[in-house]
Amino acid sequence: MAEPIRAGILGATGAVGQRFIQALADHPWFEITSLAASERSAGKKYKNAANWRLDEKLPDEVADMEIVSVDPTKVDADVVFSALPSSLAKTVEADFAKKGFAVASNASAYRMEKDVPLVVPEVNADHLGLIEVQQDNRGWDGYIITNPNCSTIMLVATLKPLMKFGIQNVNVATMQAISGAGYEGVASMAILDNVIPYIGSEEEKMETEPLKLLGEFNGSEIIDADFKLSAACNRVPVMDGHTETVWITMRDDPTPEQVRQAFLNFNPHLGDLPTEPDQVLIVRDEPDRPQPRLDRNMGNGMSISVGRIREGIRYVLMGHNTIRGAAGASVLNAELLHKQGKL
């Protein structure tokens, strides 16, 4: 049996950091060897520094690990998973890449950099070719790869199988769960009995990231996809699971049944990656599905459910924002890196 790949988690005490622990604790390829967090947590055992908020037990092997500072000289790992805030990630992730680490980032800091892969494995695995471009450009021994915004991940997974119909225009309205803002991100008195029709910088991310993800890698850069996209993002009082309503026009004007079949037939072969669900897209034919409470944990939280496919074309999609939309996405990216011999 091959030696496990040593994995570190940056920002290990936060909401996404805890999801990384959940995803990696019993992983067949990765072994958690370092947990890094702020200086106020460094030196403490994880169980004493983190307020564990997931609905399953904190793994024993992690509970007694000592947290180290977010410093490349302190972290013992081959790959690091970053759950850092974007403002900190801009500096720290580069420091790790310079020192030879592979950085699988959930942060937004480097997503739109021309030489940094922004990847959803089922959508644009070939964009990992940018790693060599990045290392040549920056002189790094390591590299950074990123996964998109949580809502973007759900959206592009449904747009990819429709690209063959010639996408011209996409409008999307999101209903995003409060966990996307972190435990203390939205005050209870602000969100209970309410919908907040604004999430800072979210619409800008959704309107730009899909064009890069669905663009063409020509060997040296990404040529963005050529269609228009408009987003309206709303925070709703749901714990986990982002729901999106999509309106789309396409050159070939497919029928709802053709769109449904395209979703059903979308089954990229990634090579038996442990985190990859059996079905990327689950089509729901019931008139009132998908729903977050009923569908967010499909495929261990990695499947995206699609329904209400109607003339127009209009449909509704839903996925788990902190699993498929965050930690699970970064872990899947790292699995693909390993499969391609890049770890």
Coordinates of N, CA, C and O in Angstrom, one line a residue, residues 11-173:
G11 N -6.3 27.5 8.4 CA -7.6 27.9 8.9 C -8.5 26.8 9.4 O -9.7 26.7 9.1
A12 N -7.8 25.9 10.2 CA -8.5 24.6 10.5 C -9.6 24.8 11.5 O -10.4 23.8 11.7
T13 N -9.7 25.9 12.3 CA -10.7 26.0 13.3 C -12.0 26.5 12.8 O -13.0 26.4 13.5
G14 N -12.0 27.1 11.6 CA -13.3 27.7 11.1 C -14.2 26.7 10.5 O -14.0 25.5 10.5
A15 N -15.3 27.2 10.0 CA -16.4 26.4 9.5 C -15.9 25.5 8.3 O -16.2 24.3 8.3
V16 N -15.2 26.1 7.4 CA -14.8 25.3 6.2 C -13.6 24.4 6.7 O -13.5 23.3 6.2
G17 N -12.7 24.9 7.6 CA -11.7 24.1 8.1 C -12.2 22.8 8.8 O -11.6 21.7 8.6
Q18 N -13.3 22.9 9.5 CA -13.9 21.8 10.1 C -14.5 20.8 9.0 O -14.4 19.6 9.2
R19 N -15.0 21.3 8.0 CA -15.4 20.5 6.9 C -14.2 19.7 6.2 O -14.3 18.6 5.8
F20 N -13.1 20.4 6.1 CA -11.9 19.8 5.6 C -11.5 18.6 6.5 O -11.2 17.5 6.1
I21 N -11.5 18.8 7.8 CA -11.2 17.7 8.8 C -12.2 16.5 8.6 O -11.8 15.4 8.5
Q22 N -13.5 16.9 8.4 CA -14.5 15.8 8.2 C -14.2 15.0 6.9 O -14.3 13.8 6.9
A23 N -13.8 15.7 5.9 CA -13.5 15.1 4.6 C -12.3 14.3 4.5 O -12.1 13.3 3.8
L24 N -11.3 14.7 5.3 CA -9.9 14.0 5.3 C -9.7 13.0 6.4 O -8.7 12.3 6.3
A25 N -10.5 13.0 7.4 CA -10.2 12.2 8.6 C -10.0 10.7 8.3 O -9.2 10.0 8.8
D26 N -10.9 10.2 7.4 CA -10.8 8.8 7.0 C -10.5 8.6 5.6 O -10.9 7.6 4.9
H27 N -9.8 9.5 5.0 CA -9.6 9.5 3.5 C -8.6 8.4 3.2 O -7.6 8.2 3.9
P28 N -8.9 7.7 2.1 CA -8.0 6.6 1.7 C -6.6 7.0 1.2 O -5.7 6.2 1.1
W29 N -6.5 8.3 0.8 CA -5.2 8.7 0.2 C -4.5 9.7 1.0 O -3.3 9.8 1.0
F30 N -5.2 10.6 1.8 CA -4.6 11.7 2.5 C -4.6 11.4 4.0 O -5.5 10.7 4.6
E31 N -3.6 11.9 4.7 CA -3.5 11.8 6.2 C -3.3 13.2 6.7 O -2.3 13.9 6.3
I32 N -4.1 13.6 7.6 CA -3.9 14.9 8.2 C -2.7 14.9 9.1 O -2.6 14.2 10.1
T33 N -1.7 15.7 8.8 CA -0.5 15.8 9.6 C -0.2 17.2 10.2 O 0.6 17.3 11.1
S34 N -1.0 18.2 9.8 CA -0.8 19.5 10.4 C -2.1 20.3 10.3 O -2.9 20.2 9.4
L35 N -2.4 20.9 11.4 CA -3.6 21.8 11.5 C -3.0 23.2 11.9 O -2.3 23.4 12.9
A36 N -3.3 24.2 11.1 CA -2.8 25.5 11.3 C -3.9 26.5 11.4 O -4.9 26.5 10.8
A37 N -3.7 27.5 12.3 CA -4.7 28.5 12.6 C -4.0 29.8 13.1 O -2.7 29.9 13.1
S38 N -4.7 30.7 13.6 CA -4.2 32.0 14.0 C -3.3 31.8 15.2 O -3.3 30.8 15.9
E39 N -2.5 32.8 15.5 CA -1.5 32.8 16.6 C -2.2 32.6 18.0 O -1.6 31.9 18.8
R40 N -3.4 33.0 18.1 CA -4.1 32.8 19.4 C -4.5 31.3 19.6 O -4.7 30.9 20.8
S41 N -4.5 30.5 18.5 CA -4.8 29.1 18.7 C -3.6 28.3 18.6 O -3.6 27.1 19.1
A42 N -2.5 28.8 18.1 CA -1.3 28.0 17.9 C -0.7 27.6 19.3 O -0.8 28.3 20.3
G43 N -0.3 26.3 19.4 CA 0.2 25.8 20.6 C -0.8 25.0 21.4 O -0.5 24.3 22.3
K44 N -2.1 25.2 21.1 CA -3.2 24.6 21.8 C -3.6 23.3 21.1 O -3.4 23.1 19.9
K45 N -4.1 22.3 21.9 CA -4.7 21.2 21.3 C -6.0 21.6 20.5 O -6.7 22.5 20.9
Y46 N -6.2 20.9 19.4 CA -7.4 21.3 18.5 C -8.7 21.4 19.3 O -9.5 22.3 19.2
K47 N -8.9 20.3 20.2 CA -10.2 20.3 20.9 C -10.3 21.4 21.9 O -11.5 21.8 22.2
N48 N -9.2 22.1 22.3 CA -9.3 23.2 23.2 C -9.4 24.5 22.5 O -9.8 25.5 23.1
A49 N -9.0 24.5 21.2 CA -9.0 25.8 20.5 C -10.2 26.0 19.6 O -10.6 27.1 19.3
A50 N -10.7 24.9 19.1 CA -11.8 25.0 18.1 C -13.2 24.7 18.8 O -13.3 23.8 19.7
N51 N -14.2 25.4 18.4 CA -15.5 25.2 18.8 C -16.2 24.3 17.7 O -16.7 24.8 16.8
W52 N -16.1 23.0 17.9 CA -16.5 22.0 16.9 C -18.1 22.1 16.7 O -18.8 21.9 17.7
R53 N -18.5 22.4 15.5 CA -19.9 22.7 15.3 C -20.6 21.7 14.3 O -21.8 21.9 14.0
L54 N -19.9 20.7 13.9 CA -20.5 19.7 13.0 C -21.3 18.7 13.8 O -21.1 18.5 14.9
D55 N -22.3 18.0 13.1 CA -23.2 17.1 13.8 C -22.6 15.7 13.8 O -23.4 14.7 13.9
E56 N -21.3 15.6 13.8 CA -20.7 14.3 14.0 C -19.5 14.5 14.9 O -18.9 15.6 14.9
K57 N -19.0 13.5 15.6 CA -18.0 13.6 16.6 C -16.7 14.1 16.0 O -16.3 13.7 14.9
L58 N -16.0 14.9 16.7 CA -14.6 15.3 16.3 C -13.7 14.1 16.3 O -13.7 13.4 17.4
P59 N -13.0 13.8 15.2 CA -12.2 12.6 15.2 C -11.1 12.6 16.3 O -10.5 13.6 16.5
D60 N -11.0 11.5 17.0 CA -10.1 11.4 18.1 C -8.6 11.8 17.7 O -7.9 12.4 18.5
E61 N -8.2 11.3 16.5 CA -6.8 11.6 16.1 C -6.6 13.0 15.9 O -5.4 13.5 15.9
V62 N -7.6 13.8 15.6 CA -7.5 15.2 15.4 C -7.6 16.0 16.7 O -6.9 17.0 16.9
A63 N -8.4 15.5 17.6 CA -8.7 16.3 18.8 C -7.5 16.6 19.6 O -7.4 17.8 20.1
D64 N -6.5 15.8 19.7 CA -5.3 16.0 20.5 C -4.1 16.6 19.7 O -3.0 16.7 20.2
M65 N -4.4 16.8 18.4 CA -3.3 17.4 17.6 C -3.0 18.9 18.0 O -4.0 19.6 18.3
E66 N -1.8 19.2 18.1 CA -1.4 20.6 18.4 C -1.5 21.5 17.2 O -0.9 21.2 16.2
I67 N -2.2 22.6 17.4 CA -2.3 23.6 16.3 C -1.0 24.3 16.1 O -0.3 24.7 17.1
V68 N -0.6 24.5 14.9 CA 0.6 25.3 14.6 C 0.2 26.6 13.9 O -0.9 26.8 13.5
S69 N 1.1 27.6 13.8 CA 0.8 28.8 13.2 C 0.8 28.6 11.7 O 1.4 27.7 11.1
V70 N 0.2 29.6 11.0 CA 0.0 29.5 9.5 C 1.4 30.0 8.9 O 1.5 31.1 8.4
D71 N 2.3 29.1 8.9 CA 3.7 29.4 8.5 C 4.3 28.2 7.8 O 4.2 27.1 8.3
P72 N 4.8 28.3 6.6 CA 5.3 27.2 5.8 C 6.4 26.4 6.6 O 6.6 25.2 6.4
T73 N 7.1 27.1 7.5 CA 8.2 26.4 8.2 C 7.6 25.6 9.4 O 8.3 24.7 10.0
K74 N 6.4 25.8 9.7 CA 5.7 25.1 10.9 C 4.8 23.9 10.4 O 4.5 23.0 11.2
V75 N 4.5 23.9 9.1 CA 3.5 22.9 8.6 C 4.2 21.8 8.0 O 5.0 21.9 7.1
D76 N 3.9 20.6 8.5 CA 4.4 19.3 8.0 C 3.4 18.7 7.0 O 2.5 18.0 7.4
A77 N 3.6 18.9 5.7 CA 2.6 18.4 4.7 C 3.2 18.5 3.3 O 4.2 19.2 3.1
D78 N 2.6 17.7 2.4 CA 2.9 17.8 1.0 C 1.9 18.7 0.3 O 2.2 19.4 -0.7
V79 N 0.6 18.6 0.7 CA -0.4 19.5 0.2 C -1.1 20.2 1.3 O -1.3 19.6 2.4
V80 N -1.5 21.4 1.1 CA -2.2 22.1 2.2 C -3.6 22.6 1.6 O -3.7 23.0 0.4
F81 N -4.6 22.4 2.4 CA -6.0 22.9 2.0 C -6.2 24.2 2.7 O -6.2 24.2 4.0
S82 N -6.5 25.2 2.0 CA -6.7 26.5 2.5 C -8.1 26.9 2.7 O -8.9 27.0 1.8
A83 N -8.5 27.2 4.0 CA -9.8 27.7 4.3 C -9.6 29.1 4.9 O -10.4 29.6 5.7
L84 N -8.6 29.8 4.5 CA -8.2 31.1 5.0 C -9.2 32.2 4.4 O -9.6 32.0 3.3
P85 N -9.4 33.3 5.2 CA -10.1 34.4 4.6 C -9.2 35.0 3.4 O -8.0 34.9 3.4
S86 N -9.9 35.5 2.4 CA -9.2 35.9 1.2 C -8.1 36.9 1.5 O -7.1 36.9 0.8
S87 N -8.3 37.8 2.4 CA -7.3 38.9 2.7 C -6.0 38.3 3.1 O -4.9 38.8 2.8
L88 N -6.1 37.2 3.9 CA -4.9 36.6 4.4 C -4.3 35.6 3.4 O -3.1 35.4 3.3
A89 N -5.2 35.0 2.7 CA -4.8 33.9 1.7 C -3.9 34.5 0.6 O -3.0 33.9 0.1
K90 N -4.1 35.8 0.2 CA -3.3 36.4 -0.8 C -1.8 36.3 -0.6 O -1.0 36.0 -1.4
T91 N -1.4 36.5 0.7 CA 0.0 36.5 1.1 C 0.4 35.1 1.5 O 1.4 34.5 1.0
V92 N -0.4 34.4 2.3 CA 0.0 33.2 2.9 C 0.1 32.0 1.9 O 1.1 31.3 1.9
E93 N -0.9 31.9 1.0 CA -0.9 30.9 0.0 C 0.3 31.0 -0.9 O 0.9 30.0 -1.3
A94 N 0.7 32.2 -1.3 CA 1.9 32.4 -2.1 C 3.2 31.9 -1.3 O 4.1 31.3 -1.9
D95 N 3.2 32.2 0.0 CA 4.4 31.8 0.8 C 4.5 30.3 0.7 O 5.6 29.8 0.6
F96 N 3.4 29.6 0.8 CA 3.4 28.1 0.8 C 3.8 27.6 -0.6 O 4.6 26.7 -0.7
A97 N 3.3 28.2 -1.6 CA 3.7 27.8 -3.0 C 5.1 28.0 -3.3 O 5.8 27.1 -3.9
K98 N 5.7 29.1 -2.8 CA 7.1 29.4 -3.0 C 8.0 28.3 -2.3 O 9.1 28.0 -2.8
K99 N 7.5 27.8 -1.2 CA 8.3 26.8 -0.5 C 8.1 25.4 -0.9 O 8.5 24.4 -0.3
G100 N 7.3 25.2 -2.1 CA 7.2 23.9 -2.7 C 5.9 23.1 -2.3 O 5.7 22.0 -2.7
F101 N 5.0 23.7 -1.6 CA 3.7 23.1 -1.3 C 2.8 23.2 -2.4 O 2.7 24.1 -3.2
A102 N 2.0 22.1 -2.6 CA 0.8 22.2 -3.4 C -0.3 22.8 -2.5 O -0.6 22.3 -1.4
V103 N -1.0 23.9 -3.0 CA -2.0 24.6 -2.2 C -3.3 24.4 -3.0 O -3.5 24.8 -4.1
A104 N -4.3 23.7 -2.3 CA -5.6 23.6 -2.8 C -6.5 24.5 -2.0 O -6.8 24.3 -0.9
S105 N -6.9 25.6 -2.7 CA -7.5 26.7 -2.0 C -9.0 26.8 -2.2 O -9.4 26.8 -3.3
N106 N -9.7 27.1 -1.1 CA -11.1 27.5 -1.2 C -11.3 29.0 -1.1 O -12.4 29.5 -1.3
A107 N -10.2 29.7 -0.9 CA -10.3 31.2 -0.9 C -10.4 31.8 -2.3 O -10.1 31.2 -3.3
S108 N -10.9 33.0 -2.3 CA -11.1 33.7 -3.6 C -9.9 34.5 -4.1 O -9.9 35.0 -5.2
A109 N -8.8 34.6 -3.3 CA -7.7 35.5 -3.6 C -7.1 35.3 -5.0 O -6.8 36.3 -5.6
Y110 N -6.9 34.0 -5.4 CA -6.2 33.8 -6.6 C -7.1 33.2 -7.7 O -6.6 32.9 -8.8
R111 N -8.4 33.1 -7.5 CA -9.3 32.4 -8.5 C -9.2 33.0 -9.9 O -9.2 32.3 -10.9
M112 N -9.1 34.3 -10.0 CA -9.2 35.0 -11.3 C -7.8 35.4 -11.8 O -7.7 36.1 -12.9
E113 N -6.7 34.9 -11.2 CA -5.4 35.2 -11.7 C -5.2 34.4 -13.0 O -5.6 33.2 -13.0
K114 N -4.6 34.9 -14.0 CA -4.6 34.3 -15.3 C -3.8 33.0 -15.3 O -4.1 32.1 -16.1
D115 N -2.8 32.8 -14.4 CA -2.0 31.6 -14.4 C -2.4 30.7 -13.3 O -1.6 29.7 -13.0
V116 N -3.5 30.9 -12.6 CA -3.9 30.0 -11.5 C -5.2 29.2 -12.0 O -6.2 29.8 -12.4
P117 N -5.1 27.8 -11.9 CA -6.2 27.0 -12.3 C -7.4 27.3 -11.4 O -7.3 27.2 -10.1
L118 N -8.6 27.5 -11.9 CA -9.9 27.6 -11.2 C -10.6 26.4 -11.7 O -11.0 26.3 -12.9
V119 N -10.8 25.4 -10.8 CA -11.2 24.0 -11.3 C -12.4 23.4 -10.6 O -12.5 23.5 -9.4
V120 N -13.3 22.9 -11.4 CA -14.3 21.9 -11.0 C -14.0 20.7 -11.8 O -14.2 20.7 -13.0
P121 N -13.5 19.6 -11.2 CA -13.0 18.5 -12.0 C -13.9 17.9 -13.1 O -13.4 17.6 -14.2
E122 N -15.2 17.9 -12.8 CA -16.1 17.4 -13.8 C -16.3 18.3 -15.0 O -16.8 18.0 -16.1
V123 N -15.9 19.6 -14.8 CA -16.1 20.6 -15.8 C -14.9 21.0 -16.6 O -14.9 21.1 -17.8
N124 N -13.7 21.1 -16.0 CA -12.5 21.6 -16.7 C -11.2 21.1 -16.2 O -10.3 21.8 -15.9
A125 N -11.1 19.8 -16.0 CA -9.9 19.1 -15.5 C -8.7 19.5 -16.3 O -7.6 19.6 -15.8
D126 N -8.8 19.8 -17.6 CA -7.7 20.2 -18.4 C -7.0 21.5 -18.0 O -5.9 21.7 -18.4
H127 N -7.8 22.3 -17.3 CA -7.2 23.6 -16.9 C -6.0 23.4 -15.9 O -5.3 24.4 -15.6
L128 N -5.9 22.2 -15.3 CA -4.7 22.0 -14.5 C -3.4 22.2 -15.2 O -2.3 22.3 -14.6
G129 N -3.5 22.2 -16.6 CA -2.3 22.5 -17.3 C -1.7 23.8 -17.1 O -0.5 24.1 -17.4
L130 N -2.5 24.7 -16.4 CA -2.0 26.0 -16.0 C -0.9 26.0 -14.9 O -0.2 27.0 -14.7
I131 N -0.8 24.8 -14.2 CA 0.2 24.7 -13.2 C 1.6 25.0 -13.7 O 2.4 25.8 -13.1
E132 N 1.9 24.4 -14.8 CA 3.3 24.6 -15.4 C 3.5 26.0 -15.8 O 4.6 26.6 -15.6
V133 N 2.4 26.6 -16.3 CA 2.5 28.1 -16.7 C 2.8 28.9 -15.5 O 3.6 29.8 -15.5
Q134 N 2.0 28.6 -14.4 CA 2.2 29.4 -13.1 C 3.6 29.3 -12.6 O 4.2 30.3 -12.2
Q135 N 4.1 28.0 -12.5 CA 5.4 27.8 -12.0 C 6.5 28.5 -12.8 O 7.5 29.1 -12.3
D136 N 6.3 28.5 -14.1 CA 7.3 29.2 -15.0 C 7.2 30.7 -14.8 O 8.2 31.4 -14.7
N137 N 6.0 31.2 -14.7 CA 5.8 32.7 -14.5 C 6.3 33.2 -13.2 O 6.9 34.3 -13.2
R138 N 6.1 32.4 -12.2 CA 6.4 32.9 -10.8 C 7.6 32.4 -10.2 O 8.0 32.9 -9.1
G139 N 8.2 31.4 -10.8 CA 9.4 30.8 -10.2 C 9.2 30.0 -9.0 O 10.1 29.9 -8.1
W140 N 8.0 29.5 -8.8 CA 7.6 28.7 -7.6 C 7.9 27.3 -7.8 O 7.8 26.7 -8.8
D141 N 8.4 26.6 -6.7 CA 8.5 25.2 -6.7 C 7.2 24.5 -6.5 O 7.0 23.3 -6.9
G142 N 6.3 25.1 -5.8 CA 4.9 24.6 -5.6 C 4.0 25.3 -6.5 O 4.4 25.9 -7.5
Y143 N 2.7 25.3 -6.1 CA 1.7 25.9 -6.9 C 0.4 26.1 -6.1 O 0.2 25.5 -5.1
I144 N -0.5 26.9 -6.7 CA -1.8 27.1 -6.1 C -2.9 26.7 -7.2 O -2.8 27.1 -8.3
I145 N -3.8 25.9 -6.7 CA -5.0 25.7 -7.5 C -6.2 26.1 -6.7 O -6.2 26.0 -5.4
T146 N -7.3 26.5 -7.3 CA -8.5 27.0 -6.5 C -9.7 26.3 -7.0 O -9.8 25.8 -8.1
N147 N -10.7 26.3 -6.1 CA -12.1 26.0 -6.5 C -12.9 27.2 -6.5 O -12.6 28.2 -5.7
P148 N -14.0 27.3 -7.2 CA -14.8 28.5 -7.3 C -15.6 28.8 -6.1 O -15.7 28.0 -5.1
N149 N -16.3 29.9 -6.1 CA -17.4 30.3 -5.2 C -18.4 29.1 -5.1 O -18.7 28.5 -6.1
C150 N -19.0 29.0 -3.9 CA -19.9 27.8 -3.7 C -21.1 27.8 -4.7 O -21.4 26.8 -5.3
S151 N -21.7 29.0 -4.9 CA -22.8 29.0 -5.9 C -22.4 28.8 -7.3 O -23.1 28.2 -8.1
T152 N -21.2 29.3 -7.6 CA -20.6 29.1 -9.0 C -20.5 27.6 -9.3 O -20.7 27.1 -10.4
I153 N -20.0 26.8 -8.3 CA -19.7 25.4 -8.5 C -21.0 24.7 -8.9 O -21.0 23.9 -9.9
M154 N -22.1 25.0 -8.2 CA -23.4 24.3 -8.6 C -23.8 24.7 -10.0 O -24.3 23.9 -10.8
L155 N -23.7 26.0 -10.3 CA -24.2 26.5 -11.5 C -23.4 25.9 -12.7 O -24.0 25.4 -13.7
V156 N -22.1 26.0 -12.7 CA -21.3 25.5 -13.8 C -21.4 24.0 -14.1 O -21.3 23.5 -15.2
A157 N -21.7 23.2 -13.0 CA -21.9 21.8 -13.2 C -23.1 21.5 -14.1 O -23.2 20.6 -14.8
T158 N -24.1 22.4 -14.0 CA -25.3 22.3 -14.8 C -25.1 22.9 -16.2 O -25.8 22.5 -17.2
L159 N -24.3 23.9 -16.3 CA -24.1 24.6 -17.6 C -23.2 23.8 -18.5 O -23.4 23.8 -19.7
K160 N -22.2 23.0 -17.9 CA -21.3 22.3 -18.7 C -22.0 21.3 -19.7 O -21.7 21.4 -20.9
P161 N -23.0 20.5 -19.3 CA -23.6 19.6 -20.3 C -24.5 20.4 -21.3 O -24.9 19.8 -22.3
L162 N -24.7 21.7 -21.1 CA -25.6 22.5 -22.0 C -24.7 23.3 -23.0 O -25.3 23.9 -23.9
M163 N -23.4 23.3 -22.8 CA -22.6 24.0 -23.7 C -22.7 23.6 -25.1 O -22.6 24.4 -26.1
K164 N -23.0 22.3 -25.4 CA -23.2 21.8 -26.7 C -24.3 22.4 -27.5 O -24.4 22.4 -28.7
F165 N -25.3 23.0 -26.7 CA -26.4 23.7 -27.4 C -26.2 25.2 -27.7 O -27.0 25.8 -28.2
G166 N -25.0 25.6 -27.3 CA -24.6 27.0 -27.7 C -25.2 28.0 -26.7 O -26.1 28.8 -27.1
I167 N -24.7 28.1 -25.5 CA -25.2 29.0 -24.5 C -25.0 30.4 -24.9 O -23.9 30.8 -25.3
Q168 N -26.1 31.2 -24.8 CA -26.0 32.7 -25.2 C -26.1 33.6 -24.0 O -25.5 34.6 -23.9
N169 N -27.0 33.2 -23.1 CA -27.3 34.1 -22.0 C -27.8 33.3 -20.8 O -28.6 32.4 -21.0
V170 N -27.3 33.7 -19.6 CA -27.7 33.0 -18.4 C -28.1 34.0 -17.4 O -27.4 35.0 -17.1
N171 N -29.3 33.9 -16.8 CA -29.7 34.7 -15.6 C -29.9 33.7 -14.4 O -30.5 32.6 -14.6
V172 N -29.4 34.0 -13.3 CA -29.5 33.2 -12.1 C -29.8 34.0 -10.9 O -29.3 35.1 -10.6
A173 N -30.8 33.5 -10.1 CA -31.1 34.0 -8.8 C -30.8 33.0 -7.7 O -31.3 31.8 -7.9

